Amino acid sequence: MKVSTGWLADYISLEGVNAEVLADKITAAGIEIDGVERRNKGISRIVTGYVKSKEKHPDADKLNVCIVDVGQDEELQIVCGAKNVAAGQMVPVALVGAKLPGLDIKKAKLRGVLSQGMICSAKELGLNDKLLPKELQEGILVLPEETEIGQDIMKVLGLEDEVLEFDLTPNRSDCLSMIGAAYEVSAILGRELSLPKPEEEIVEISGAAGNTISVQIEDEAYCSHYAVRYITGVKPAASPLWIQNRLMAAGVRPINNIVDITNYVMLEYGQPLHAFDADKVEGGMLSVRLAHAGEVLTTLDGQERNLEPQMLVIADGVKSVALAGVMGGLNTEVTAETVSLVLESAKFDGGTVRKTSRQLGLRSEASLRFEKEVDPKSVIPALNRAAALIARYAGGAVQQGIVQAGSDDVEEKVLTLSLDKLNRYLGTDLSMLEVKTLFSRLHFPYGDVTQGLIEVKVPTRRGDICYDVDLIEEIARLYGYDNIPTTPIEGPTTPGALTKPQVLRRELRRLLVHGGYQEVLGYSFIQPEQGKLFPAFSEGGHAVSLAMPMSEERSILRTSVLPQLLDIAQYNANRRQSDLALFEIGNVFFTDEEQLTRQPRELPVLSLLLSGSSSVKQWNVAPQPVDFFDLKGALETVFAHLGITESVSYVGDSPEGYHPGRSASLYLLGNEGRVKIGTMGQIHPELQRKLDLEDTYAAEIALAPLYEAAQSRLQYRELPRFPGMERDIAVVVESSVPAGDLLALIRENGGSLLQSVQVFDVYTGGKMESGKKSIAISLMYRHPEHTLTDEEVGEVHDKVLAALQQSFGAELRK
């Protein structure tokens, strides 16, 4: 909303307050001012002049020599090239020494003829010439005939004006009008308001309007009040210059006195109006109704609109004549031949106007205001104001009476406000007198209820105020946000930080990305068959079906992330990208119920996928295909980072969906015993063939147990100062004994001296007895405070060997 300070000064004194200061005050009170526009773009010494004569230039066909009276002792000779210049015109004249945007005027000779100034166009004066009639956009600006000679053009065109650009939030539609802005500025500055009194300005003539026109509303849910006045004897012509200036300052193009006055009053009151050519209204009546199916209306912009039954229209006895609240119809347009008007003012339902405007792609200044709900109390005042101006500036005679349907009898909201609550919310110590003073500045009537309570009547123009907290906000912004004291925070405070799972999740992402893996994000929805491929986490549970799936491929919540990683691998393989290292940290879902009655279970998991080669092809190194141990190495890196390596064990139990001989389940030893946390291995060969994939390895690990078991802080150890003692052993055990179980037993019996233990060789076949295998293990012993002796190491080592022999029947290989 563009608010002219010159126009605003009609309602409230702005003495001593320039536009910048006013903009700062309005912004501080809660309505942001986007900018201050000065209509004077840097012009000076421009006056009005009368063109007494025009003659062709003797040496230039496109130039004219004009004699212009500018109210000085001598008339000026000015050479002008505008096509529309003519004798008898009032025009703006830049005198010698004048300044125009980007141009200084000097006495000069044009093709040998002296020119003592310049006759100016609107564009040369820095005006937005697009707001002028087309015939004036490319030529000089022709002023009204009644303009006095020699006047400063700044005053004539209102170029001393400054315009504030209100950036309004949707709740402050009351400031989509000059009067609404005046109420706001009056409250901010604490100055008196002087508003128009259209009921005193209008002069009615004999002849009741009700005998000429009638109105009706078919459904008051769409229009609560519809009123018209009947005006005869109008003479469409150009508007007075002061009206044109104010419209252009607001960004509205002047058209003629009738249309300009309706636009002027809309900007003034925020109440859109429309004028119909009365002679084109058939049947002597106007009706507010919904459009008929298949009805067509050509609007004032010349576009043919196909109407639908939910759209609200104004119709006469035969046809629709306007889109209610949006735009009038071309069939009742006011033209130069119009002599009688039906002037309309109404309160249309904002939601209906919004739907119509959006559906037709037709936005207007009227629809903008109706969509945000206009003040129901402005319908009649705006109608009277426009009628009075038309009578004064368009020669109209206003017939007696207002013809109306519906009513503006809207009950004003009455809210009760507690002084104690206000001060408690704002942290202030305002007295009741101060609060009443602020409500007086807002022009909100009030009355006492009991001690500390005040009853406030909210004007209908402020539809945004519904509760007592809204009143508190009004007090706060008028009192001044800067005046509200700063109160230290009381009570316990908790420093913000990431939770342990959030920290670990970020660390895992960083760890895997640095390890060469790429993170992917898949859908949370999969197809039912995919939900059966990897049931490790949902064993005994059921997949959660979507009530309204996007498609069959996305009809259940995923019970495993691996099917989608395989889809990604297949998509890349089809595009000759088979070397993949992918991971996703996401959730899987399942329920223990056959019919879902409560929230399904949701588990966070880490899923990995490897395929192709583990290294790129080079001239001196053959590419190595990924295998089980590449995947296991990635998992062990994760477990080592979390500090739980020794608590994790692997059991080759061939989980479903994996290769029977190249897969394992993972278990975590915790306070509650050994818990299964995931699966890993090569994808089952049949599934690989179905997806046309090379050997592909995958793992899926539940993160919740890892979060709980992980060390929350990194553990730093002192570098060893004393040498360690290494012992290697090779033990023969049954082929079914996992090496991990041997290592776990060694750690358990090695005590504090055992620093590390690692398998470095596994041997089967050859001379090895059938069903047996040899496992070579390296053990490192060290004491942090002294050098170990053979006796100390031997005692612990013998204990380890005895435990291996007792638990697994292990024999030292000779």
mmCIF file with all atom_site columns, C-alpha atoms in Angstrom, residues 331-448:
data_model
loop_
_atom_site.group_PDB
_atom_site.id
_atom_site.type_symbol
_atom_site.label_atom_id
_atom_site.label_alt_id
_atom_site.label_comp_id
_atom_site.label_asym_id
_atom_site.label_entity_id
_atom_site.label_seq_id
_atom_site.pdbx_PDB_ins_code
_atom_site.Cartn_x
_atom_site.Cartn_y
_atom_site.Cartn_z
_atom_site.occupancy
_atom_site.B_iso_or_equiv
_atom_site.pdbx_formal_charge
_atom_site.auth_seq_id
_atom_site.auth_comp_id
_atom_site.auth_asym_id
_atom_site.auth_atom_id
_atom_site.pdbx_PDB_model_num
ATOM 1   C CA . ASN A 1 331 ? -21.584 -4.724  -20.945 1.00 0.00 ? 331 ASN A CA 1
ATOM 2   C CA . THR A 1 332 ? -22.266 -1.987  -18.328 1.00 0.00 ? 332 THR A CA 1
ATOM 3   C CA . GLU A 1 333 ? -19.005 -0.032  -18.653 1.00 0.00 ? 333 GLU A CA 1
ATOM 4   C CA . VAL A 1 334 ? -19.049 3.714   -18.042 1.00 0.00 ? 334 VAL A CA 1
ATOM 5   C CA . THR A 1 335 ? -18.118 5.472   -21.278 1.00 0.00 ? 335 THR A CA 1
ATOM 6   C CA . ALA A 1 336 ? -18.032 9.036   -22.586 1.00 0.00 ? 336 ALA A CA 1
ATOM 7   C CA . GLU A 1 337 ? -21.732 8.683   -23.506 1.00 0.00 ? 337 GLU A CA 1
ATOM 8   C CA . THR A 1 338 ? -22.814 7.668   -19.991 1.00 0.00 ? 338 THR A CA 1
ATOM 9   C CA . VAL A 1 339 ? -25.331 10.065  -18.390 1.00 0.00 ? 339 VAL A CA 1
ATOM 10  C CA . SER A 1 340 ? -26.710 8.036   -15.448 1.00 0.00 ? 340 SER A CA 1
ATOM 11  C CA . LEU A 1 341 ? -24.960 5.840   -12.918 1.00 0.00 ? 341 LEU A CA 1
ATOM 12  C CA . VAL A 1 342 ? -25.802 3.103   -10.484 1.00 0.00 ? 342 VAL A CA 1
ATOM 13  C CA . LEU A 1 343 ? -23.064 3.381   -7.869  1.00 0.00 ? 343 LEU A CA 1
ATOM 14  C CA . GLU A 1 344 ? -22.447 0.167   -5.918  1.00 0.00 ? 344 GLU A CA 1
ATOM 15  C CA . SER A 1 345 ? -20.906 -0.488  -2.486  1.00 0.00 ? 345 SER A CA 1
ATOM 16  C CA . ALA A 1 346 ? -21.033 -3.892  -0.784  1.00 0.00 ? 346 ALA A CA 1
ATOM 17  C CA . LYS A 1 347 ? -19.630 -6.306  1.762   1.00 0.00 ? 347 LYS A CA 1
ATOM 18  C CA . PHE A 1 348 ? -18.842 -9.502  -0.144  1.00 0.00 ? 348 PHE A CA 1
ATOM 19  C CA . ASP A 1 349 ? -17.563 -12.686 1.503   1.00 0.00 ? 349 ASP A CA 1
ATOM 20  C CA . GLY A 1 350 ? -13.754 -12.650 1.331   1.00 0.00 ? 350 GLY A CA 1
ATOM 21  C CA . GLY A 1 351 ? -13.367 -16.398 0.816   1.00 0.00 ? 351 GLY A CA 1
ATOM 22  C CA . THR A 1 352 ? -15.735 -16.425 -2.160  1.00 0.00 ? 352 THR A CA 1
ATOM 23  C CA . VAL A 1 353 ? -13.951 -13.486 -3.796  1.00 0.00 ? 353 VAL A CA 1
ATOM 24  C CA . ARG A 1 354 ? -10.577 -15.136 -3.209  1.00 0.00 ? 354 ARG A CA 1
ATOM 25  C CA . LYS A 1 355 ? -11.648 -18.405 -4.846  1.00 0.00 ? 355 LYS A CA 1
ATOM 26  C CA . THR A 1 356 ? -13.120 -16.612 -7.853  1.00 0.00 ? 356 THR A CA 1
ATOM 27  C CA . SER A 1 357 ? -10.055 -14.404 -8.296  1.00 0.00 ? 357 SER A CA 1
ATOM 28  C CA . ARG A 1 358 ? -7.654  -17.321 -8.008  1.00 0.00 ? 358 ARG A CA 1
ATOM 29  C CA . GLN A 1 359 ? -9.638  -19.628 -10.287 1.00 0.00 ? 359 GLN A CA 1
ATOM 30  C CA . LEU A 1 360 ? -9.874  -17.029 -13.046 1.00 0.00 ? 360 LEU A CA 1
ATOM 31  C CA . GLY A 1 361 ? -6.318  -15.744 -12.518 1.00 0.00 ? 361 GLY A CA 1
ATOM 32  C CA . LEU A 1 362 ? -7.790  -12.260 -12.161 1.00 0.00 ? 362 LEU A CA 1
ATOM 33  C CA . ARG A 1 363 ? -6.385  -10.058 -9.398  1.00 0.00 ? 363 ARG A CA 1
ATOM 34  C CA . SER A 1 364 ? -7.545  -6.501  -8.826  1.00 0.00 ? 364 SER A CA 1
ATOM 35  C CA . GLU A 1 365 ? -7.216  -3.809  -6.186  1.00 0.00 ? 365 GLU A CA 1
ATOM 36  C CA . ALA A 1 366 ? -10.837 -4.558  -5.256  1.00 0.00 ? 366 ALA A CA 1
ATOM 37  C CA . SER A 1 367 ? -10.337 -8.314  -4.863  1.00 0.00 ? 367 SER A CA 1
ATOM 38  C CA . LEU A 1 368 ? -7.200  -7.685  -2.796  1.00 0.00 ? 368 LEU A CA 1
ATOM 39  C CA . ARG A 1 369 ? -9.276  -5.777  -0.250  1.00 0.00 ? 369 ARG A CA 1
ATOM 40  C CA . PHE A 1 370 ? -12.358 -8.014  -0.267  1.00 0.00 ? 370 PHE A CA 1
ATOM 41  C CA . GLU A 1 371 ? -10.187 -11.114 0.219   1.00 0.00 ? 371 GLU A CA 1
ATOM 42  C CA . LYS A 1 372 ? -8.893  -9.668  3.477   1.00 0.00 ? 372 LYS A CA 1
ATOM 43  C CA . GLU A 1 373 ? -12.425 -8.636  4.566   1.00 0.00 ? 373 GLU A CA 1
ATOM 44  C CA . VAL A 1 374 ? -13.398 -4.961  4.337   1.00 0.00 ? 374 VAL A CA 1
ATOM 45  C CA . ASP A 1 375 ? -14.878 -2.997  7.235   1.00 0.00 ? 375 ASP A CA 1
ATOM 46  C CA . PRO A 1 376 ? -18.655 -3.600  7.117   1.00 0.00 ? 376 PRO A CA 1
ATOM 47  C CA . LYS A 1 377 ? -19.205 -0.147  8.595   1.00 0.00 ? 377 LYS A CA 1
ATOM 48  C CA . SER A 1 378 ? -17.536 1.516   5.572   1.00 0.00 ? 378 SER A CA 1
ATOM 49  C CA . VAL A 1 379 ? -20.087 0.408   2.979   1.00 0.00 ? 379 VAL A CA 1
ATOM 50  C CA . ILE A 1 380 ? -22.435 3.419   3.376   1.00 0.00 ? 380 ILE A CA 1
ATOM 51  C CA . PRO A 1 381 ? -19.834 6.140   4.192   1.00 0.00 ? 381 PRO A CA 1
ATOM 52  C CA . ALA A 1 382 ? -17.761 5.195   1.124   1.00 0.00 ? 382 ALA A CA 1
ATOM 53  C CA . LEU A 1 383 ? -20.888 5.171   -1.051  1.00 0.00 ? 383 LEU A CA 1
ATOM 54  C CA . ASN A 1 384 ? -21.882 8.640   0.148   1.00 0.00 ? 384 ASN A CA 1
ATOM 55  C CA . ARG A 1 385 ? -18.353 9.986   -0.230  1.00 0.00 ? 385 ARG A CA 1
ATOM 56  C CA . ALA A 1 386 ? -18.124 8.818   -3.847  1.00 0.00 ? 386 ALA A CA 1
ATOM 57  C CA . ALA A 1 387 ? -21.618 10.159  -4.646  1.00 0.00 ? 387 ALA A CA 1
ATOM 58  C CA . ALA A 1 388 ? -20.691 13.574  -3.223  1.00 0.00 ? 388 ALA A CA 1
ATOM 59  C CA . LEU A 1 389 ? -17.462 13.724  -5.264  1.00 0.00 ? 389 LEU A CA 1
ATOM 60  C CA . ILE A 1 390 ? -19.239 12.659  -8.460  1.00 0.00 ? 390 ILE A CA 1
ATOM 61  C CA . ALA A 1 391 ? -21.843 15.363  -7.892  1.00 0.00 ? 391 ALA A CA 1
ATOM 62  C CA . ARG A 1 392 ? -19.098 17.947  -7.396  1.00 0.00 ? 392 ARG A CA 1
ATOM 63  C CA . TYR A 1 393 ? -16.621 16.944  -10.114 1.00 0.00 ? 393 TYR A CA 1
ATOM 64  C CA . ALA A 1 394 ? -18.743 15.087  -12.689 1.00 0.00 ? 394 ALA A CA 1
ATOM 65  C CA . GLY A 1 395 ? -21.864 17.240  -12.663 1.00 0.00 ? 395 GLY A CA 1
ATOM 66  C CA . GLY A 1 396 ? -24.036 14.437  -11.281 1.00 0.00 ? 396 GLY A CA 1
ATOM 67  C CA . ALA A 1 397 ? -27.337 14.808  -9.445  1.00 0.00 ? 397 ALA A CA 1
ATOM 68  C CA . VAL A 1 398 ? -27.761 12.300  -6.622  1.00 0.00 ? 398 VAL A CA 1
ATOM 69  C CA . GLN A 1 399 ? -31.288 10.957  -6.225  1.00 0.00 ? 399 GLN A CA 1
ATOM 70  C CA . GLN A 1 400 ? -32.715 10.690  -2.745  1.00 0.00 ? 400 GLN A CA 1
ATOM 71  C CA . GLY A 1 401 ? -32.136 7.594   -0.678  1.00 0.00 ? 401 GLY A CA 1
ATOM 72  C CA . ILE A 1 402 ? -29.890 4.571   -0.627  1.00 0.00 ? 402 ILE A CA 1
ATOM 73  C CA . VAL A 1 403 ? -31.305 1.383   -2.103  1.00 0.00 ? 403 VAL A CA 1
ATOM 74  C CA . GLN A 1 404 ? -29.915 -1.548  -0.136  1.00 0.00 ? 404 GLN A CA 1
ATOM 75  C CA . ALA A 1 405 ? -30.323 -5.168  0.855   1.00 0.00 ? 405 ALA A CA 1
ATOM 76  C CA . GLY A 1 406 ? -28.825 -6.794  3.921   1.00 0.00 ? 406 GLY A CA 1
ATOM 77  C CA . SER A 1 407 ? -27.405 -4.711  6.731   1.00 0.00 ? 407 SER A CA 1
ATOM 78  C CA . ASP A 1 408 ? -24.217 -3.306  8.200   1.00 0.00 ? 408 ASP A CA 1
ATOM 79  C CA . ASP A 1 409 ? -25.506 -4.095  11.682  1.00 0.00 ? 409 ASP A CA 1
ATOM 80  C CA . VAL A 1 410 ? -22.377 -5.904  12.839  1.00 0.00 ? 410 VAL A CA 1
ATOM 81  C CA . GLU A 1 411 ? -21.806 -6.252  16.545  1.00 0.00 ? 411 GLU A CA 1
ATOM 82  C CA . GLU A 1 412 ? -18.492 -4.848  17.682  1.00 0.00 ? 412 GLU A CA 1
ATOM 83  C CA . LYS A 1 413 ? -16.321 -7.171  19.759  1.00 0.00 ? 413 LYS A CA 1
ATOM 84  C CA . VAL A 1 414 ? -16.051 -6.300  23.442  1.00 0.00 ? 414 VAL A CA 1
ATOM 85  C CA . LEU A 1 415 ? -12.954 -7.640  25.200  1.00 0.00 ? 415 LEU A CA 1
ATOM 86  C CA . THR A 1 416 ? -12.014 -7.550  28.869  1.00 0.00 ? 416 THR A CA 1
ATOM 87  C CA . LEU A 1 417 ? -8.384  -6.882  29.703  1.00 0.00 ? 417 LEU A CA 1
ATOM 88  C CA . SER A 1 418 ? -6.686  -7.369  33.052  1.00 0.00 ? 418 SER A CA 1
ATOM 89  C CA . LEU A 1 419 ? -4.051  -4.799  33.949  1.00 0.00 ? 419 LEU A CA 1
ATOM 90  C CA . ASP A 1 420 ? -2.182  -7.426  35.946  1.00 0.00 ? 420 ASP A CA 1
ATOM 91  C CA . LYS A 1 421 ? -2.080  -9.802  32.958  1.00 0.00 ? 421 LYS A CA 1
ATOM 92  C CA . LEU A 1 422 ? -0.914  -7.023  30.653  1.00 0.00 ? 422 LEU A CA 1
ATOM 93  C CA . ASN A 1 423 ? 1.979   -6.064  32.920  1.00 0.00 ? 423 ASN A CA 1
ATOM 94  C CA . ARG A 1 424 ? 2.857   -9.711  33.552  1.00 0.00 ? 424 ARG A CA 1
ATOM 95  C CA . TYR A 1 425 ? 3.015   -10.462 29.819  1.00 0.00 ? 425 TYR A CA 1
ATOM 96  C CA . LEU A 1 426 ? 5.019   -7.362  28.937  1.00 0.00 ? 426 LEU A CA 1
ATOM 97  C CA . GLY A 1 427 ? 7.199   -7.146  32.030  1.00 0.00 ? 427 GLY A CA 1
ATOM 98  C CA . THR A 1 428 ? 6.058   -3.560  32.542  1.00 0.00 ? 428 THR A CA 1
ATOM 99  C CA . ASP A 1 429 ? 4.480   -1.570  35.371  1.00 0.00 ? 429 ASP A CA 1
ATOM 100 C CA . LEU A 1 430 ? 1.904   0.451   33.420  1.00 0.00 ? 430 LEU A CA 1
ATOM 101 C CA . SER A 1 431 ? -0.895  2.169   35.305  1.00 0.00 ? 431 SER A CA 1
ATOM 102 C CA . MET A 1 432 ? -4.530  1.960   34.276  1.00 0.00 ? 432 MET A CA 1
ATOM 103 C CA . LEU A 1 433 ? -4.409  5.640   33.284  1.00 0.00 ? 433 LEU A CA 1
ATOM 104 C CA . GLU A 1 434 ? -1.520  4.992   30.893  1.00 0.00 ? 434 GLU A CA 1
ATOM 105 C CA . VAL A 1 435 ? -3.358  2.027   29.373  1.00 0.00 ? 435 VAL A CA 1
ATOM 106 C CA . LYS A 1 436 ? -6.529  4.086   28.884  1.00 0.00 ? 436 LYS A CA 1
ATOM 107 C CA . THR A 1 437 ? -4.510  6.841   27.240  1.00 0.00 ? 437 THR A CA 1
ATOM 108 C CA . LEU A 1 438 ? -3.090  4.377   24.738  1.00 0.00 ? 438 LEU A CA 1
ATOM 109 C CA . PHE A 1 439 ? -6.566  3.009   23.950  1.00 0.00 ? 439 PHE A CA 1
ATOM 110 C CA . SER A 1 440 ? -7.761  6.584   23.419  1.00 0.00 ? 440 SER A CA 1
ATOM 111 C CA . ARG A 1 441 ? -4.986  7.115   20.892  1.00 0.00 ? 441 ARG A CA 1
ATOM 112 C CA . LEU A 1 442 ? -6.124  3.942   19.126  1.00 0.00 ? 442 LEU A CA 1
ATOM 113 C CA . HIS A 1 443 ? -9.686  5.278   19.077  1.00 0.00 ? 443 HIS A CA 1
ATOM 114 C CA . PHE A 1 444 ? -10.877 2.177   20.949  1.00 0.00 ? 444 PHE A CA 1
ATOM 115 C CA . PRO A 1 445 ? -13.830 3.003   23.272  1.00 0.00 ? 445 PRO A CA 1
ATOM 116 C CA . TYR A 1 446 ? -13.379 1.572   26.783  1.00 0.00 ? 446 TYR A CA 1
ATOM 117 C CA . GLY A 1 447 ? -15.008 1.392   30.184  1.00 0.00 ? 447 GLY A CA 1
ATOM 118 C CA . ASP A 1 448 ? -14.106 0.190   33.679  1.00 0.00 ? 448 ASP A CA 1
#
